[in-house]
Tab-separated table of C-alpha atoms and ligand atoms in Angstrom:
chain	number	residue	atom	x	y	z
A	26	MET	CA	90.107	59.710	-90.667
A	27	SER	CA	91.409	57.508	-87.920
A	28	GLN	CA	93.360	58.103	-84.768
A	29	PHE	CA	95.428	55.059	-85.705
A	30	TRP	CA	96.726	56.329	-89.033
A	31	SER	CA	100.196	57.786	-89.474
A	32	ALA	CA	99.692	61.502	-90.072
A	33	HIS	CA	100.832	61.331	-93.707
A	34	VAL	CA	98.183	58.732	-94.592
A	35	HIS	CA	95.491	61.393	-94.217
A	36	ASP	CA	97.068	63.282	-97.130
A	37	LEU	CA	97.435	60.359	-99.534
A	38	ASP	CA	95.443	60.435	-102.759
A	39	PRO	CA	95.646	56.814	-103.949
A	40	TYR	CA	95.604	55.649	-107.555
A	41	VAL	CA	92.311	54.196	-108.779
A	42	PRO	CA	92.883	51.280	-111.187
A	43	GLY	CA	90.475	50.577	-114.047
A	44	GLU	CA	87.558	48.284	-113.259
A	45	GLN	CA	88.299	44.544	-113.071
A	46	PRO	CA	84.832	42.958	-113.217
A	47	LYS	CA	84.629	39.560	-111.526
A	48	ASP	CA	82.543	38.065	-114.332
A	49	GLN	CA	83.417	37.591	-118.005
A	50	ARG	CA	80.418	39.528	-119.256
A	51	TYR	CA	82.405	42.349	-120.735
A	52	ILE	CA	84.545	42.932	-123.764
A	53	LYS	CA	87.303	44.457	-121.692
A	54	LEU	CA	88.950	47.415	-123.403
A	55	ASN	CA	89.623	49.505	-120.288
A	56	THR	CA	93.013	48.617	-118.772
A	57	ASN	CA	95.325	48.093	-121.758
A	58	GLU	CA	95.737	44.389	-121.196
A	59	CYS	CA	96.697	42.129	-124.086
A	60	PRO	CA	93.773	40.291	-125.735
A	61	TYR	CA	95.992	37.306	-126.551
A	62	PRO	CA	97.334	34.736	-124.091
A	63	PRO	CA	100.927	34.862	-122.807
A	64	SER	CA	103.694	33.058	-124.699
A	65	PRO	CA	103.095	29.270	-124.698
A	66	LYS	CA	106.658	29.008	-123.362
A	67	ALA	CA	105.722	31.070	-120.284
A	68	ILE	CA	102.679	28.894	-119.650
A	69	GLN	CA	104.770	25.760	-120.142
A	70	ALA	CA	107.349	27.060	-117.654
A	71	ILE	CA	104.688	27.340	-114.952
A	72	GLN	CA	103.042	24.015	-115.831
A	73	SER	CA	106.324	22.145	-115.548
A	74	ALA	CA	107.526	23.957	-112.429
A	75	ASN	CA	108.336	21.936	-109.347
A	76	LEU	CA	105.646	23.305	-107.053
A	77	GLU	CA	107.172	21.658	-103.996
A	78	HIS	CA	109.913	24.253	-104.303
A	79	LEU	CA	107.387	26.892	-103.333
A	80	ARG	CA	108.338	26.120	-99.723
A	81	LEU	CA	111.650	27.853	-100.487
A	82	TYR	CA	112.106	31.592	-100.945
A	83	PRO	CA	112.723	32.712	-104.526
A	84	ASP	CA	115.992	34.236	-105.743
A	85	PRO	CA	115.935	37.733	-104.172
A	86	ASN	CA	117.918	39.124	-107.126
A	87	GLY	CA	115.731	37.697	-109.879
A	88	ASP	CA	118.849	36.808	-111.847
A	89	ILE	CA	117.113	34.553	-114.361
A	90	VAL	CA	114.920	37.472	-115.432
A	91	LYS	CA	117.888	39.858	-115.538
A	92	GLU	CA	119.749	37.368	-117.759
A	93	ALA	CA	116.716	37.117	-120.044
A	94	VAL	CA	116.574	40.931	-120.349
A	95	ILE	CA	120.313	40.997	-121.170
A	96	GLU	CA	119.791	38.333	-123.831
A	97	TYR	CA	116.738	40.104	-125.292
A	98	PHE	CA	118.738	43.351	-125.661
A	99	LYS	CA	121.959	41.559	-126.525
A	100	GLU	CA	123.126	44.057	-129.134
A	101	TYR	CA	123.568	46.604	-126.303
A	102	ASN	CA	125.837	44.419	-124.126
A	103	LEU	CA	124.069	45.110	-120.845
A	104	GLU	CA	125.574	43.823	-117.594
A	105	ARG	CA	123.602	42.318	-114.749
A	106	ASN	CA	124.133	45.440	-112.623
A	107	GLU	CA	122.429	47.503	-115.343
A	108	VAL	CA	119.075	45.711	-114.960
A	109	PHE	CA	116.562	45.940	-112.098
A	110	VAL	CA	113.451	43.761	-111.726
A	111	GLY	CA	110.305	44.323	-109.693
A	112	ASN	CA	106.718	43.312	-109.014
A	113	GLY	CA	105.177	45.041	-112.016
A	114	SER	CA	106.545	48.285	-113.402
A	115	ASP	CA	104.377	50.109	-110.859
A	116	GLU	CA	106.630	48.783	-108.105
A	117	VAL	CA	109.735	49.609	-110.150
A	118	LEU	CA	108.376	53.144	-110.620
A	119	ALA	CA	107.684	53.466	-106.891
A	120	HIS	CA	111.333	52.645	-106.163
A	121	VAL	CA	112.431	55.079	-108.878
A	122	PHE	CA	110.446	57.899	-107.273
A	123	CYS	CA	111.832	57.031	-103.847
A	124	GLY	CA	115.430	56.389	-104.873
A	125	LEU	CA	116.145	58.721	-107.783
A	126	LEU	CA	113.589	61.521	-108.074
A	127	LYS	CA	113.382	63.224	-104.682
A	128	HIS	CA	115.652	66.277	-104.727
A	129	ASP	CA	115.583	69.957	-103.799
A	130	LEU	CA	114.422	70.910	-107.281
A	131	PRO	CA	110.995	69.807	-108.563
A	132	LEU	CA	110.289	66.706	-110.602
A	133	LEU	CA	108.893	67.491	-114.071
A	134	TYR	CA	106.241	65.448	-115.860
A	135	PRO	CA	103.473	66.152	-118.382
A	136	ASP	CA	100.043	67.249	-117.104
A	137	ILE	CA	98.509	64.473	-119.146
A	138	SER	CA	100.414	61.260	-118.498
A	139	TYR	CA	100.307	58.209	-116.266
A	140	SER	CA	98.117	59.135	-113.306
A	141	PHE	CA	100.248	57.121	-110.894
A	142	TYR	CA	103.064	59.734	-111.096
A	143	PRO	CA	101.331	62.344	-108.891
A	144	VAL	CA	100.356	59.556	-106.489
A	145	TYR	CA	103.975	58.447	-106.003
A	146	ALA	CA	105.123	62.070	-105.794
A	147	ASN	CA	102.644	62.596	-102.973
A	148	LEU	CA	103.544	59.338	-101.234
A	149	TYR	CA	107.255	60.253	-101.201
A	150	GLN	CA	106.620	63.994	-100.698
A	151	ILE	CA	108.374	64.985	-103.893
A	152	GLU	CA	107.851	68.497	-105.203
A	153	THR	CA	106.595	68.610	-108.764
A	154	ASP	CA	106.307	71.040	-111.619
A	155	VAL	CA	103.657	69.706	-113.974
A	156	ILE	CA	104.216	70.725	-117.607
A	157	PRO	CA	101.180	71.063	-119.924
A	158	LEU	CA	101.201	69.145	-123.184
A	159	ARG	CA	100.723	71.220	-126.335
A	160	ASP	CA	97.123	71.671	-127.533
A	161	ASP	CA	97.646	68.738	-129.902
A	162	PHE	CA	98.635	66.557	-126.886
A	163	THR	CA	102.313	66.292	-127.870
A	164	ILE	CA	105.224	66.841	-125.479
A	165	ASN	CA	107.265	69.963	-126.257
A	166	ILE	CA	110.752	69.248	-124.906
A	167	ASP	CA	111.543	72.980	-124.908
A	168	ASP	CA	109.057	73.361	-122.036
A	169	TYR	CA	111.357	71.149	-119.924
A	170	GLN	CA	114.217	73.685	-119.951
A	171	ARG	CA	113.758	74.718	-116.353
A	172	PRO	CA	115.441	73.830	-113.065
A	173	ASN	CA	114.508	70.275	-112.146
A	174	GLY	CA	115.454	67.351	-109.943
A	175	GLY	CA	114.313	64.796	-112.507
A	176	ILE	CA	112.002	64.230	-115.476
A	177	ILE	CA	109.586	61.359	-116.088
A	178	PHE	CA	107.158	60.588	-118.903
A	179	PRO	CA	105.707	57.544	-120.643
A	180	ASN	CA	106.845	56.893	-124.208
A	181	PRO	CA	104.471	56.396	-125.924
A	182	ASN	CA	102.516	58.666	-123.616
A	183	ALA	CA	99.380	57.453	-121.854
A	184	PRO	CA	96.489	57.997	-122.293
A	185	THR	CA	97.266	59.733	-125.604
A	186	GLY	CA	99.341	56.971	-127.260
A	187	ILE	CA	101.564	59.608	-128.862
A	188	ALA	CA	105.282	58.754	-129.054
A	189	LEU	CA	108.268	61.075	-128.709
A	190	PRO	CA	111.061	60.425	-131.263
A	191	LEU	CA	114.362	59.088	-129.958
A	192	ALA	CA	116.187	62.253	-131.085
A	193	ALA	CA	114.000	64.370	-128.768
A	194	ILE	CA	114.757	62.063	-125.843
A	195	GLU	CA	118.476	62.358	-126.575
A	196	THR	CA	118.181	66.164	-126.575
A	197	LEU	CA	116.444	66.026	-123.166
A	198	LEU	CA	119.261	63.826	-121.832
A	199	GLN	CA	121.912	66.233	-123.110
A	200	ARG	CA	120.140	69.283	-121.688
A	201	ASN	CA	119.732	67.695	-118.232
A	202	PRO	CA	123.051	66.006	-117.394
A	203	HIS	CA	122.488	66.511	-113.657
A	204	SER	CA	119.048	64.963	-113.355
A	205	VAL	CA	117.663	61.535	-114.069
A	206	VAL	CA	115.393	61.280	-117.111
A	207	VAL	CA	113.015	58.332	-116.706
A	208	VAL	CA	111.393	56.964	-119.854
A	209	ASP	CA	108.432	54.743	-118.964
A	210	GLU	CA	108.283	52.388	-121.938
A	211	ALA	CA	105.242	50.355	-120.862
A	212	TYR	CA	103.831	50.553	-124.411
A	213	VAL	CA	107.004	50.836	-126.491
A	214	ASP	CA	106.655	47.483	-128.289
A	215	PHE	CA	103.612	48.602	-130.281
A	216	GLY	CA	105.550	50.770	-132.707
A	217	ALA	CA	107.633	53.346	-130.810
A	218	GLU	CA	111.438	53.514	-130.547
A	219	SER	CA	113.031	52.296	-127.327
A	220	ALA	CA	115.744	54.425	-125.721
A	221	VAL	CA	117.665	51.330	-124.529
A	222	SER	CA	120.192	52.054	-127.310
A	223	LEU	CA	121.201	55.235	-125.394
A	224	VAL	CA	121.841	53.664	-121.979
A	225	LYS	CA	125.608	53.170	-122.366
A	226	GLN	CA	126.002	56.792	-123.504
A	227	TYR	CA	123.920	58.597	-120.881
A	228	ALA	CA	124.501	58.160	-117.152
A	229	ASN	CA	121.211	60.001	-116.459
A	230	LEU	CA	118.902	57.731	-118.484
A	231	LEU	CA	116.633	55.168	-116.819
A	232	ILE	CA	114.203	53.064	-118.827
A	233	VAL	CA	111.268	51.210	-117.285
A	234	GLN	CA	109.432	48.411	-119.087
A	235	THR	CA	106.716	45.899	-118.187
A	236	LEU	CA	105.594	42.393	-119.107
A	237	SER	CA	101.956	43.438	-118.625
A	238	LYS	CA	101.240	44.690	-122.141
A	239	SER	CA	103.123	43.267	-125.149
A	240	ARG	CA	103.966	40.081	-123.223
A	241	ALA	CA	100.404	39.557	-121.967
A	242	LEU	CA	101.406	38.947	-118.342
A	243	ALA	CA	99.590	41.678	-116.404
A	244	GLY	CA	98.423	39.032	-113.930
A	245	LEU	CA	101.955	37.821	-113.211
A	246	ARG	CA	103.294	41.238	-112.077
A	247	LEU	CA	106.725	41.772	-113.571
A	248	GLY	CA	108.493	44.948	-114.633
A	249	PHE	CA	112.117	45.947	-115.084
A	250	ALA	CA	114.398	48.956	-115.403
A	251	ILE	CA	117.560	49.435	-117.453
A	252	GLY	CA	120.196	52.064	-116.722
A	253	GLN	CA	123.827	52.477	-115.764
A	254	ALA	CA	124.993	50.639	-112.637
A	255	ASP	CA	124.927	53.750	-110.448
A	256	LEU	CA	121.185	54.273	-111.035
A	257	ILE	CA	120.380	50.575	-110.663
A	258	GLU	CA	122.234	50.456	-107.355
A	259	ALA	CA	119.892	53.130	-105.953
A	260	LEU	CA	116.908	50.963	-106.904
A	261	GLU	CA	118.460	47.848	-105.345
A	262	ARG	CA	119.081	49.780	-102.129
A	263	VAL	CA	115.456	50.892	-101.955
A	264	LYS	CA	114.144	47.439	-102.891
A	265	ASN	CA	116.274	45.751	-100.235
A	266	SER	CA	114.915	48.214	-97.702
A	267	PHE	CA	111.346	47.321	-98.659
A	268	ASN	CA	110.857	43.720	-99.863
A	269	SER	CA	113.722	41.302	-100.569
A	270	TYR	CA	111.562	38.936	-102.656
A	271	PRO	CA	109.334	40.965	-104.976
A	272	LEU	CA	109.149	38.199	-107.615
A	273	ASP	CA	107.856	34.765	-106.681
A	274	ARG	CA	109.272	31.528	-108.120
A	275	LEU	CA	106.586	31.175	-110.790
A	276	ALA	CA	106.901	34.790	-111.904
A	277	LEU	CA	110.664	34.364	-112.284
A	278	ILE	CA	110.526	31.317	-114.556
A	279	ALA	CA	107.510	32.395	-116.599
A	280	GLY	CA	108.812	35.961	-116.933
A	281	ALA	CA	112.197	34.788	-118.183
A	282	ALA	CA	110.563	32.418	-120.696
A	283	ALA	CA	108.283	35.202	-121.982
A	284	ILE	CA	111.150	37.650	-122.433
A	285	LEU	CA	113.178	35.066	-124.356
A	286	ASP	CA	110.257	34.285	-126.706
A	287	ARG	CA	111.044	37.130	-129.073
A	288	ASP	CA	109.036	35.651	-131.977
A	289	TYR	CA	105.843	35.516	-129.946
A	290	LEU	CA	106.267	39.132	-128.806
A	291	HIS	CA	106.613	40.219	-132.418
A	292	TYR	CA	103.641	38.163	-133.502
A	293	VAL	CA	101.404	39.654	-130.773
A	294	SER	CA	102.515	43.246	-131.172
A	295	ARG	CA	102.226	43.194	-134.993
A	296	ALA	CA	98.702	41.717	-134.673
A	297	ILE	CA	97.709	44.527	-132.301
A	298	GLU	CA	99.195	47.198	-134.573
A	299	GLN	CA	97.199	45.764	-137.479
A	300	THR	CA	93.952	45.756	-135.471
A	301	ARG	CA	94.719	49.284	-134.242
A	302	SER	CA	94.969	50.553	-137.770
A	303	THR	CA	91.638	49.028	-138.891
A	304	THR	CA	89.962	50.273	-135.681
A	305	VAL	CA	91.207	53.817	-136.275
A	306	GLN	CA	89.834	53.737	-139.828
A	307	GLY	CA	86.476	52.500	-138.541
A	308	LEU	CA	86.274	55.180	-135.855
A	309	GLU	CA	87.266	57.930	-138.266
A	310	ARG	CA	84.492	56.831	-140.610
A	311	LEU	CA	82.087	57.375	-137.694
A	312	GLY	CA	83.422	60.907	-137.218
A	313	PHE	CA	85.721	60.247	-134.260
A	314	LYS	CA	88.957	62.196	-133.981
A	315	VAL	CA	91.705	59.713	-133.059
A	316	LEU	CA	95.150	60.760	-131.817
A	317	PRO	CA	98.070	59.044	-133.619
A	318	SER	CA	98.789	56.046	-131.383
A	319	ARG	CA	101.909	53.921	-131.091
A	320	ALA	CA	100.427	52.025	-128.145
A	321	ASN	CA	97.965	49.148	-127.622
A	322	PHE	CA	95.188	51.685	-127.030
A	323	ILE	CA	93.791	54.710	-128.782
A	324	PHE	CA	92.529	58.006	-127.448
A	325	ALA	CA	89.496	59.079	-129.418
A	326	ARG	CA	87.027	61.963	-129.369
A	327	PRO	CA	83.486	61.120	-130.480
A	328	PRO	CA	81.911	63.476	-133.052
A	329	GLN	CA	80.149	65.640	-130.440
A	330	GLY	CA	82.598	65.033	-127.604
A	331	GLN	CA	79.912	62.915	-125.882
A	332	ALA	CA	82.508	60.621	-124.287
A	333	GLN	CA	80.885	60.230	-120.877
A	334	SER	CA	77.503	59.139	-122.214
A	335	LEU	CA	79.125	56.783	-124.722
A	336	TYR	CA	81.192	55.226	-121.937
A	337	SER	CA	77.963	54.412	-120.035
A	338	GLN	CA	76.058	53.259	-123.107
A	339	LEU	CA	78.907	50.950	-124.125
A	340	LYS	CA	79.057	49.536	-120.616
A	341	GLU	CA	75.325	48.754	-120.730
A	342	ARG	CA	76.027	46.911	-123.973
A	343	GLY	CA	78.833	44.869	-122.427
A	344	ILE	CA	81.872	46.851	-123.582
A	345	LEU	CA	84.179	48.467	-121.026
A	346	VAL	CA	86.380	51.377	-122.091
A	347	ARG	CA	88.102	54.027	-119.972
A	348	TYR	CA	86.734	57.505	-119.377
A	349	PHE	CA	88.643	60.221	-117.475
A	350	ASN	CA	86.451	62.922	-115.976
A	351	LYS	CA	89.224	65.531	-116.038
A	352	PRO	CA	89.745	68.820	-117.875
A	353	ARG	CA	91.120	68.332	-121.432
A	354	LEU	CA	90.405	64.575	-121.266
A	355	ASN	CA	86.668	64.520	-120.639
A	356	GLU	CA	85.677	64.531	-124.310
A	357	TYR	CA	87.789	61.471	-125.083
A	358	LEU	CA	87.576	57.728	-124.581
A	359	ARG	CA	90.637	55.561	-124.091
A	360	ILE	CA	90.036	52.310	-125.899
A	361	THR	CA	92.363	49.330	-125.531
A	362	ILE	CA	92.990	47.398	-128.739
A	363	GLY	CA	91.403	43.957	-128.393
A	364	THR	CA	91.045	41.171	-130.949
A	365	ASP	CA	89.636	41.913	-134.417
A	366	GLU	CA	86.323	40.387	-133.332
A	367	GLU	CA	86.123	42.561	-130.210
A	368	MET	CA	86.881	45.716	-132.165
A	369	THR	CA	84.294	44.828	-134.821
A	370	GLU	CA	81.701	44.500	-132.043
A	371	LEU	CA	82.810	47.869	-130.600
A	372	LEU	CA	82.418	49.541	-133.995
A	373	THR	CA	79.026	47.910	-134.528
A	374	GLN	CA	77.761	49.253	-131.201
A	375	LEU	CA	79.255	52.696	-131.786
A	376	ARG	CA	77.672	52.884	-135.234
A	377	ARG	CA	74.283	52.404	-133.537
A	378	LEU	CA	75.057	54.941	-130.835
A	379	VAL	CA	76.509	57.786	-132.905
A	380	GLY	CA	75.470	56.898	-136.462
B	30	LIG	N1	103.376	52.798	-116.862
B	30	LIG	C1	102.317	53.142	-117.600
B	30	LIG	C2	102.414	54.334	-118.493
B	30	LIG	C3	101.137	52.390	-117.510
B	30	LIG	O1	100.052	52.756	-118.218
B	30	LIG	C4	101.078	51.260	-116.666
B	30	LIG	C5	99.825	50.405	-116.609
B	30	LIG	N2	98.848	50.843	-115.742
B	30	LIG	C6	102.206	50.967	-115.902
B	30	LIG	C7	103.342	51.744	-116.033
B	30	LIG	C8	102.211	49.865	-114.881
B	30	LIG	O2	102.081	48.605	-115.408
B	30	LIG	P1	102.473	47.323	-114.547
B	30	LIG	O3	102.562	47.701	-113.096
B	30	LIG	O4	101.404	46.349	-114.846
B	30	LIG	O5	103.811	46.892	-115.079
């Protein structure tokens, strides 16, 4: 409480990011980062950059990244005014909440999903109607047949990792022609189907993606959105009322290089899918129940639901995972997929702790 704060600040309930320890002591499986380095082409782009140019402002439009996104999705013939770029997909999402999701009717999202959504809704004073997932943690699109001013969900969902098929997303778009349906595809490259193929057909579809996961650039901060020009214009208006230069010069060149390195993306995401599958088998052998994940993390219930104590015991042994002390989630651990070696060490420790 402070006399200096704007009144609304007293009511904010800020997002709490996963721990980022300052030392390298931990096997870090808690914030869904990529265990592999970024594309060598992205690193090369930064190493050969003319750093004297840092005295100049960057391109406020981020065109080189937009062009890279257009090239990456070239079969869909996107135009530059159908792509938006921002400082991480969190910033893109913030502009989406501000520019497209505040209406008289409530915004719908799943009760178990990205915990930044309620934070943005509160920041922008957006009314919400939070829809419970089914008992098996899947989204039932029939529950979204109610008056709404917008719908948002991650696909695959977080922290469950469960993906919604493209046909279900198309049904949601058809049922809600008057509200924007935002598909947060932060984890889509690890085996789910992207809805980018539907953008030209549906004026109400907005897709958000990030370079933080499959492109291993969480530290660079770069996210983007794809949608028809009318939706993108709203985001540009908000962005240009907030920060004209969200992407610095190094982020622009490295981000574009990473997006264009399609082979490296495939190599990294296939490696993670492979490690995910062996990790799931190992956990199931130890009696864990693991939800079917299409993401670079898994959501797993230990044999006796002793997630909180396992979280602490793993931390003492140098392994960080994520624990959510919330109803329905508190018997599960969210475990990011690391390298094969890291996951072998995790399984070794867990075998001692639960075996
Ligand atoms: N969406 C989802 C579902 C996420 O889990 C995350 C990662 N915390 C983000 C968006 C934001 O990622 P970033 O800001 O690094 O792009």
